[in-house]
Short mmCIF file of C-alpha atoms and ligand atoms in Angstrom, two decimals:
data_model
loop_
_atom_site.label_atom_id
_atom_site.label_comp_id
_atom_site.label_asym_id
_atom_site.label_seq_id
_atom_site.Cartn_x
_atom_site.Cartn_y
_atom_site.Cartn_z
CA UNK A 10 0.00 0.00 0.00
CA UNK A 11 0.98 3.65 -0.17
CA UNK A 12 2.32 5.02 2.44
CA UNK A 13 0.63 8.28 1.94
CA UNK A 14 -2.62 9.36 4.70
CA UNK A 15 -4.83 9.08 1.46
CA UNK A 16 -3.34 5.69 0.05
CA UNK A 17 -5.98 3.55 1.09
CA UNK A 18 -8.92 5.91 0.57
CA UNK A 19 -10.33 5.05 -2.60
CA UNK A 20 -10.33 7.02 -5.93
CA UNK A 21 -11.45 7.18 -9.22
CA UNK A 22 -8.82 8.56 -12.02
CA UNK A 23 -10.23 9.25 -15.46
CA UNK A 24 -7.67 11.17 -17.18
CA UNK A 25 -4.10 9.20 -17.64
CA UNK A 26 -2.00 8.54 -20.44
CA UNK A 27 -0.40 5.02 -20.86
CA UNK A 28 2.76 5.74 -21.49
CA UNK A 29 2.90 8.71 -19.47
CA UNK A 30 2.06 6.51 -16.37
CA UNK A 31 5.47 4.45 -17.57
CA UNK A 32 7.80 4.69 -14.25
CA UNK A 33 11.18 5.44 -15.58
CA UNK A 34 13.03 2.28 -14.42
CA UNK A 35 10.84 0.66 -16.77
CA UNK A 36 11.58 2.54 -20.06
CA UNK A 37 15.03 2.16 -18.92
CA UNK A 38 14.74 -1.69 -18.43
CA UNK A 39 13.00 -2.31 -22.25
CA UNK A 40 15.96 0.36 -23.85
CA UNK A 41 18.63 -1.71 -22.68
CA UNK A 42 16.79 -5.01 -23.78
CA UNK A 43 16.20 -3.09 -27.04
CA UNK A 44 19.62 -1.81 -27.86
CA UNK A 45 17.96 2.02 -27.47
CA UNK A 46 20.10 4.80 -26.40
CA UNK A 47 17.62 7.26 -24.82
CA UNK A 48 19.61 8.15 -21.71
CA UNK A 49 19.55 11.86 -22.82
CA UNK A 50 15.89 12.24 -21.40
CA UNK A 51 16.47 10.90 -17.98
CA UNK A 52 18.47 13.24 -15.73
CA UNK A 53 21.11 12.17 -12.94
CA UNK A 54 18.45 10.82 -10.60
CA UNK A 55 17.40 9.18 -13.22
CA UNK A 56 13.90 10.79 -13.56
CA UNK A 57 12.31 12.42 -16.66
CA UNK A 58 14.07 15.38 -17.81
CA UNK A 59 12.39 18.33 -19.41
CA UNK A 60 11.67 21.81 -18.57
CA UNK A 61 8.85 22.64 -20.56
CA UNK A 62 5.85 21.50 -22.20
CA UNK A 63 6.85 21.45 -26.04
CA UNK A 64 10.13 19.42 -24.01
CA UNK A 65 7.65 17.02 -22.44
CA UNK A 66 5.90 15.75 -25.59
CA UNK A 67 9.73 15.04 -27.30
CA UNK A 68 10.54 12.98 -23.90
CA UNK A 69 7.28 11.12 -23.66
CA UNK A 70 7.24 10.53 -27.36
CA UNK A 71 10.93 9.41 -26.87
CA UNK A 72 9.76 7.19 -24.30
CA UNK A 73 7.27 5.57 -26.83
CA UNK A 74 10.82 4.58 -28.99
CA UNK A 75 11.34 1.50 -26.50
CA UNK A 76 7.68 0.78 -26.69
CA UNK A 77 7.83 -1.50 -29.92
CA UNK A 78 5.37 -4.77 -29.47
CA UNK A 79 2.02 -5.87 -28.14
CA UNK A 80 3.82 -7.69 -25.39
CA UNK A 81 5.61 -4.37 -24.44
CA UNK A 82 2.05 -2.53 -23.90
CA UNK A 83 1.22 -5.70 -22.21
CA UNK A 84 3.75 -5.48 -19.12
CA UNK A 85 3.05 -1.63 -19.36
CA UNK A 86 -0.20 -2.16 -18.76
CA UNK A 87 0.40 -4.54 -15.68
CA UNK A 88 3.27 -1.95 -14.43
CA UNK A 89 0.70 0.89 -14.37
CA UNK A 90 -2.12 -1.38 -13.02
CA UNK A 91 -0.03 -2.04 -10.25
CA UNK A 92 1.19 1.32 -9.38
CA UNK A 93 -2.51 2.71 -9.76
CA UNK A 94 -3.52 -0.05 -7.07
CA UNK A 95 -1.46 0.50 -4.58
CA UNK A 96 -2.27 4.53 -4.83
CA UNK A 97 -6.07 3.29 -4.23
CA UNK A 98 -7.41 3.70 -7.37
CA UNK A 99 -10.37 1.12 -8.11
CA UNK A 100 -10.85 2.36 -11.42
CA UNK A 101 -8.93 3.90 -14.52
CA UNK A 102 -9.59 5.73 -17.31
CA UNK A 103 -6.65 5.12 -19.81
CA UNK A 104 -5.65 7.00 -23.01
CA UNK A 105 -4.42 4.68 -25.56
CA UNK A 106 -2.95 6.19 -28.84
CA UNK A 107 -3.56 3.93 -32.10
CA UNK A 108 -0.51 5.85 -33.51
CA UNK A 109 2.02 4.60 -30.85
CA UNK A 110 -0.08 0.98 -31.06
CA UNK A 111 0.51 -0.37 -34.40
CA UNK A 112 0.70 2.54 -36.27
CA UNK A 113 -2.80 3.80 -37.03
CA UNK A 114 -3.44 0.19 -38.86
CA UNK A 115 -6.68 -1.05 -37.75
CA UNK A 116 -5.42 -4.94 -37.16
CA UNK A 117 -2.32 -4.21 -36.06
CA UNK A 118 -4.14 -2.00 -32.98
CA UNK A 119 -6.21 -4.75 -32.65
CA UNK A 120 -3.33 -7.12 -31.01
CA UNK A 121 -1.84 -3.96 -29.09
CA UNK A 122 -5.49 -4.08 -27.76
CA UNK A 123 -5.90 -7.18 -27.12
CA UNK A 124 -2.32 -7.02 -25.10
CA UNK A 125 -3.53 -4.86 -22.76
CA UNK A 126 -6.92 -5.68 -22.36
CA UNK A 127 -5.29 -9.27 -21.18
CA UNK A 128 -3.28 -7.30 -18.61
CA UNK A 129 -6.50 -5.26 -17.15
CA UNK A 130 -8.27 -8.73 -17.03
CA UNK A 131 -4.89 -10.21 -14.61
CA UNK A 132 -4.94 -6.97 -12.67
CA UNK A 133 -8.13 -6.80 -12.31
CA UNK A 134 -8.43 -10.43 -11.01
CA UNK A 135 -5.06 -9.82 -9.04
CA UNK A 136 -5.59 -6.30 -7.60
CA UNK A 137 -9.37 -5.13 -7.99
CA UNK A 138 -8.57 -2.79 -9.81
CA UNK A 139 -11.21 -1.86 -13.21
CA UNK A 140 -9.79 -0.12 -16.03
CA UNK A 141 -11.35 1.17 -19.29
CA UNK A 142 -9.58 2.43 -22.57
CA UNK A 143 -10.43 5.82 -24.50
CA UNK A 144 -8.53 6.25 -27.76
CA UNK A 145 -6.83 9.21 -27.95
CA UNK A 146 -5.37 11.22 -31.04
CA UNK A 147 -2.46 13.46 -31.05
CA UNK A 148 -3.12 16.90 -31.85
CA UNK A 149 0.42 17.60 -33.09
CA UNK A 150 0.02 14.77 -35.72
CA UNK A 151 -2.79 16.45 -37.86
CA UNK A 152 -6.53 15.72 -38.75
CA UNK A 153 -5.57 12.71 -40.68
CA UNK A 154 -3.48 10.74 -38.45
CA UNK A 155 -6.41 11.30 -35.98
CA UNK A 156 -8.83 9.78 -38.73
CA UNK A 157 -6.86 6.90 -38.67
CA UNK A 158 -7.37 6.83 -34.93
CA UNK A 159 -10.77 7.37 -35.05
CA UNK A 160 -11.52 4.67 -37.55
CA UNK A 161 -9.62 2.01 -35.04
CA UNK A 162 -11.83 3.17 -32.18
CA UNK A 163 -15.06 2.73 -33.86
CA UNK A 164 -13.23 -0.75 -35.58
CA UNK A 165 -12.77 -1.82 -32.12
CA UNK A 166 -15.75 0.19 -29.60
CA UNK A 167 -17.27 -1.80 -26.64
CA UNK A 168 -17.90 -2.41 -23.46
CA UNK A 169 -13.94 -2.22 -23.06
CA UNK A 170 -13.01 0.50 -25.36
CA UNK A 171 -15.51 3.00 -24.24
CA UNK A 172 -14.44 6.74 -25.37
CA UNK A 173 -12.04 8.72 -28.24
CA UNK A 174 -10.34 11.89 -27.27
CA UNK A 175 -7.28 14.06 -28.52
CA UNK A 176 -4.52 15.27 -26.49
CA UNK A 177 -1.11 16.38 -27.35
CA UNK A 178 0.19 20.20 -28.44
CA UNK A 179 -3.24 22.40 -28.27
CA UNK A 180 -1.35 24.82 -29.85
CA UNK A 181 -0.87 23.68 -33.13
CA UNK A 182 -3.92 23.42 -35.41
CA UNK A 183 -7.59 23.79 -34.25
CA UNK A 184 -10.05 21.52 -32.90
CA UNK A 185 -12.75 21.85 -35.52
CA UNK A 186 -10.00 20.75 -38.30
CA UNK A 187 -10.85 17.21 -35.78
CA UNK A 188 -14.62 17.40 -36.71
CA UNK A 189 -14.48 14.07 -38.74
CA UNK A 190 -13.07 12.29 -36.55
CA UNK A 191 -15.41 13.01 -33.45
CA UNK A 192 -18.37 12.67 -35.47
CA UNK A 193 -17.29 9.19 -36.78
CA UNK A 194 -16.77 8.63 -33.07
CA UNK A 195 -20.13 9.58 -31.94
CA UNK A 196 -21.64 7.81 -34.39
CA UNK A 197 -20.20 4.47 -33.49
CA UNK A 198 -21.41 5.42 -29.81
CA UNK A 199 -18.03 6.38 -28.35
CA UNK A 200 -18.13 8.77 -25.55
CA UNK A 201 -16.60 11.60 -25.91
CA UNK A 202 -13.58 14.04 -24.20
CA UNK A 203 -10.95 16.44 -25.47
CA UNK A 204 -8.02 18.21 -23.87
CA UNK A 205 -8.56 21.53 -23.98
CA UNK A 206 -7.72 25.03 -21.85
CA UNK A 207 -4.37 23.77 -20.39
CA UNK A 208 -2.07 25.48 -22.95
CA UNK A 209 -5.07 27.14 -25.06
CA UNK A 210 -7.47 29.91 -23.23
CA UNK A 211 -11.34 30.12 -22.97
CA UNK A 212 -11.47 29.88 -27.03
CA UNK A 213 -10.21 26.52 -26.67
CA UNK A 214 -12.23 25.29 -24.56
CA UNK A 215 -15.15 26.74 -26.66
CA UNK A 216 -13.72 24.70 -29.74
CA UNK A 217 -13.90 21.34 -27.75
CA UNK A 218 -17.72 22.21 -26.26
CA UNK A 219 -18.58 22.75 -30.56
CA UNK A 220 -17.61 18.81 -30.87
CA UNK A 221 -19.96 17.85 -28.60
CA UNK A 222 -17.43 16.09 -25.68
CA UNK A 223 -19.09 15.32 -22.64
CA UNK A 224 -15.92 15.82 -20.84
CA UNK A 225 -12.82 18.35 -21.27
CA UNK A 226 -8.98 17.15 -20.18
CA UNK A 227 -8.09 20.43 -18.16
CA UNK A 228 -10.24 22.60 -19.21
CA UNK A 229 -8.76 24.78 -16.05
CA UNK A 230 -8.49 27.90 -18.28
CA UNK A 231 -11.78 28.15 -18.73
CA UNK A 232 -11.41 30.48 -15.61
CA UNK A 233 -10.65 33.32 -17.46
CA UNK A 234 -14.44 33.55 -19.21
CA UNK A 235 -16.66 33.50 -15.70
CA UNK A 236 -19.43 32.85 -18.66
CA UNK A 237 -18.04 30.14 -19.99
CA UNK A 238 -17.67 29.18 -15.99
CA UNK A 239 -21.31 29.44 -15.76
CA UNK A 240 -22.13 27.77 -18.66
CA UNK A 241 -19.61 24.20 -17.98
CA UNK A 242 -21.76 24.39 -14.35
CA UNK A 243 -25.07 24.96 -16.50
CA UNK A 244 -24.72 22.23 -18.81
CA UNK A 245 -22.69 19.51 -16.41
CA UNK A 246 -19.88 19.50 -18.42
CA UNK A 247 -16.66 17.73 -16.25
CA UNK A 248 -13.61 18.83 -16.21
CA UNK A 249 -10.90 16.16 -15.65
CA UNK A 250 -8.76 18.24 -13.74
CA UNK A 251 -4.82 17.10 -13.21
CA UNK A 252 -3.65 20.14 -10.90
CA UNK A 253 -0.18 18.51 -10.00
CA UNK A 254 0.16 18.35 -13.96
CA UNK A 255 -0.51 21.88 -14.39
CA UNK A 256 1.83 23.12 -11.64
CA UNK A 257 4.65 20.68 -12.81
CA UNK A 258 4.40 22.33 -16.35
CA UNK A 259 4.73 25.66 -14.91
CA UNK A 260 0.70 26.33 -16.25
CA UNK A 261 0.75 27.99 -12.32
CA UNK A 262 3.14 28.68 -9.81
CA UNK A 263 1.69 26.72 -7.22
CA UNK A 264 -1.36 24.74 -5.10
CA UNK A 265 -2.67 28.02 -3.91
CA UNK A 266 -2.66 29.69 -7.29
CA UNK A 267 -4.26 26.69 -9.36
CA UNK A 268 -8.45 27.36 -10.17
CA UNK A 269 -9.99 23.80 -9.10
CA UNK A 270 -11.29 25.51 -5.65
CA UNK A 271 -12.47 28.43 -7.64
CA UNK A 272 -14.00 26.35 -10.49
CA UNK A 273 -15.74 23.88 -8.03
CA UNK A 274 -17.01 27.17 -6.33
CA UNK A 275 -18.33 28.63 -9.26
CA UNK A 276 -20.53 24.94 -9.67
CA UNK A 277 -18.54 23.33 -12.47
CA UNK A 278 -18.48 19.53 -11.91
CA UNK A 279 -14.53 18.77 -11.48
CA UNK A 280 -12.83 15.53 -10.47
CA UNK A 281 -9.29 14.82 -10.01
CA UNK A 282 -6.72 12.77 -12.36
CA UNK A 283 -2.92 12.28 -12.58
CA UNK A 284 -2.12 12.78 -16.65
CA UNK A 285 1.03 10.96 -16.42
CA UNK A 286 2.35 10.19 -12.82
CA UNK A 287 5.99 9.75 -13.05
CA UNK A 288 6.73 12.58 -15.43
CA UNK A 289 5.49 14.71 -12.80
CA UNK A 290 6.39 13.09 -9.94
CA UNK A 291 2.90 12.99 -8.69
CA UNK A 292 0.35 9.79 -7.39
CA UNK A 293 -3.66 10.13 -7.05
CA UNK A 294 -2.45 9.82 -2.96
CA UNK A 295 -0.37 12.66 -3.42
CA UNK A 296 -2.99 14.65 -5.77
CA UNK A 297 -5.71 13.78 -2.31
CA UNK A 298 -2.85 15.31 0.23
CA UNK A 299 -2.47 18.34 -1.59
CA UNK A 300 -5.99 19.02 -2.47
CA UNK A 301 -6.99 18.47 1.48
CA UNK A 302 -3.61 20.43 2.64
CA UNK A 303 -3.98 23.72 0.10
CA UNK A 304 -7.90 23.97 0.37
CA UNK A 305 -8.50 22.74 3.92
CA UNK A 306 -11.10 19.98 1.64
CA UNK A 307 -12.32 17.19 4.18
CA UNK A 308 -13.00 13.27 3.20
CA UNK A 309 -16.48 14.28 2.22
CA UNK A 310 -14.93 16.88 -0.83
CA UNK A 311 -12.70 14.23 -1.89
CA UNK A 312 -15.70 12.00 -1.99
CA UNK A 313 -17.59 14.10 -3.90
CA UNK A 314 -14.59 13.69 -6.15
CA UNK A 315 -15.11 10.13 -6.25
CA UNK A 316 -18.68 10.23 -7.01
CA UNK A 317 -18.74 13.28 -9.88
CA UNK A 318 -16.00 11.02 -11.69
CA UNK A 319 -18.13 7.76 -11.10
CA UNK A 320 -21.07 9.56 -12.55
CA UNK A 321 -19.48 10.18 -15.62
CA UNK A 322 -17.16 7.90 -16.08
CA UNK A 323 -17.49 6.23 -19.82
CA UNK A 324 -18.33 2.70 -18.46
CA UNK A 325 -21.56 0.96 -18.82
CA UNK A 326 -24.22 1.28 -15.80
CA UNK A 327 -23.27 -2.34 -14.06
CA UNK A 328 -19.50 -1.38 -13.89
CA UNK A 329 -21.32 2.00 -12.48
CA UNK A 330 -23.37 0.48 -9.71
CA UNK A 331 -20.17 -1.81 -8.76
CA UNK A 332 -18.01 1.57 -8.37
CA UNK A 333 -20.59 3.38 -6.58
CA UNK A 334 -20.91 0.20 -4.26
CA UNK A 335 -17.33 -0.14 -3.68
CA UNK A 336 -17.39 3.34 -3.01
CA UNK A 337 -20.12 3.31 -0.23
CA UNK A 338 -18.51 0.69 1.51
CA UNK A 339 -15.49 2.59 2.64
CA UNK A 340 -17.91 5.54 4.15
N1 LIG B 15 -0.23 13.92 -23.49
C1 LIG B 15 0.23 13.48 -22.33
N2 LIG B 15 0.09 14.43 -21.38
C2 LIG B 15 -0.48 15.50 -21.97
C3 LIG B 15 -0.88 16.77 -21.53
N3 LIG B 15 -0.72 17.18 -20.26
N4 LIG B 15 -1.42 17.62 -22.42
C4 LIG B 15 -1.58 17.24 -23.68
N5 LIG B 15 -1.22 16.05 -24.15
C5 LIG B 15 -0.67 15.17 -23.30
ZN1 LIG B 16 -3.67 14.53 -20.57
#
């Protein structure tokens, strides 16, 4: 178990990239089975190195270099299972990018699939712990890469595969150019999210709302349009907040000066996810801590965290009911 106050306290994460939940000894371990030279992004601790967010996405995306095979995603899969479990999570939300999994090629991102489906199912069994996938396109990669990704999420929608998103540099390009894509999505009943308002303003967030998500990754600068506040609390739109991402990519300076209280205030429905745990040294524990420690917010806020991401979470209603269940039991 952790050894933080919040470890055993239970939580519900649905905003976490795969790969970016890769603990570092782990790329290391498959780069020197591979032959791969990538020691440049780790620094002397051996942690990831970057100091910005444009730095980030060429470390993560180096990381993906030792991530070659089905069977790699598969022990992945089972290393971030693991980790997640002993933080307390009982379910995850997981972005999985068809580009990184075969490619974009609809049969080849059926075996990275499979692969880690097979590890939730021994995690699951071993730990308790539930995990879903949402396909997720990368913004930097253009409209038609994300086609590609959207045609392997409908290929492969289900009880499993439950949601398609994009993430990656919201500066480049804009979100309606990703129209296609979404509305193949929706059509082959995928819920929907997009990352929006982390490195993009209110506009952004606007953009994302137009394609119909139910959900928006960040979507903490929406902050600086108290309608566009009002509206997200009007129409129950979530945000899947990941503060200790935000303040490790210098989006603010610290706890104190991060919106989530303000947001939450203001009525907009926010829960509370990790984005990619080791790159920013951060754990759903720690994430609890900081939110009780900065805001003074008891076990029945953090619950309330719990329950808003439960609500909305992309799973069908008897996964649901089992969460909420599993949830009321540690009252
Ligand atoms: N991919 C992984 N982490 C991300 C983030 N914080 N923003 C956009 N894309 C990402
Ligand atoms: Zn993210």
């Amino acid at each position: 178990m952790s050894d933080s106050a919040y470890g055993n306290f239970p939580k519900v994460e649905l905003h976490l990239h795969l790969e970016g939940a890769a603990p570092p000894a782990f790329i290391r371990g498959l780069a020197k089975e591979k032959n791969i030279d990538i020691h440049r992004i780790f620094d002397d601790a051996g942690n990831y190195a970057f100091g910005n967010f444009t730095q980030f996405l060429q470390v993560y995306e180096a990381t993906v270099e030792t991530l070659k095979t089905p069977e790699d995603y598969h022990r992945l899969t089972l290393a971030m299972l693991e980790q997640s479990a002993v933080q307390g999570v009982i379910y995850t939300e997981t972005f999985l990018s068809p580009d990184f999994c075969g490619g974009g090629e609809v049969a080849a991102w059926r075996e990275f699939l499979q692969a880690i489906k097979e590890a939730a199912d021994i995690a699951e069994t071993r730990d308790g712990i539930i995990m879903r996938g949402i396909v997720t396109a990368v913004r930097h990669l253009g409209p038609d890469k994300a086609k590609a990704a959207a045609l392997c999420a409908a290929e492969t929608v289900g009880d499993w595969l439950v949601g398609f998103g994009i993430g990656g540099d919201e500066r480049i390009g804009r979100l309606k150019d990703f129209s296609w894509s979404f509305d193949l999505a929706r059509e082959a009943k995928l819920h929907l999210t997009a990352h929006a308002g982390e490195w993009g303003g209110p506009e952004s967030v606007r953009d994302a709302l137009s394609l119909g998500v139910e959900r928006i990754g960040h979507g903490v600068r929406a902050i600086e349009d108290l309608a566009l506040v009002d509206h997200l609390a009007e129409n129950e739109i979530v945000l899947e907040v990941c503060p200790g991402s935000n303040i490790a990519l210098g989006l603010y300076p610290d706890w104190q000066h991060h919106p989530i209280e303000r947001l939450m205030e203001r009525g907009v429905k926010v829960t509370v996810s990790t984005d990619d745990p080791p790159f920013f040294h951060t754990t759903m524990s720690y994430e609890f801590e900081r939110l009780a420690d900065s805001y003074g917010w008891d076990d029945d806020v953090l619950r309330t965290l719990n329950e808003t991401a439960t609500g909305v979470a992309f799973c069908d209603e008897p996964t649901r009911a089992r969460l909420m269940k599993k949830l009321e039991q540690y009252q």
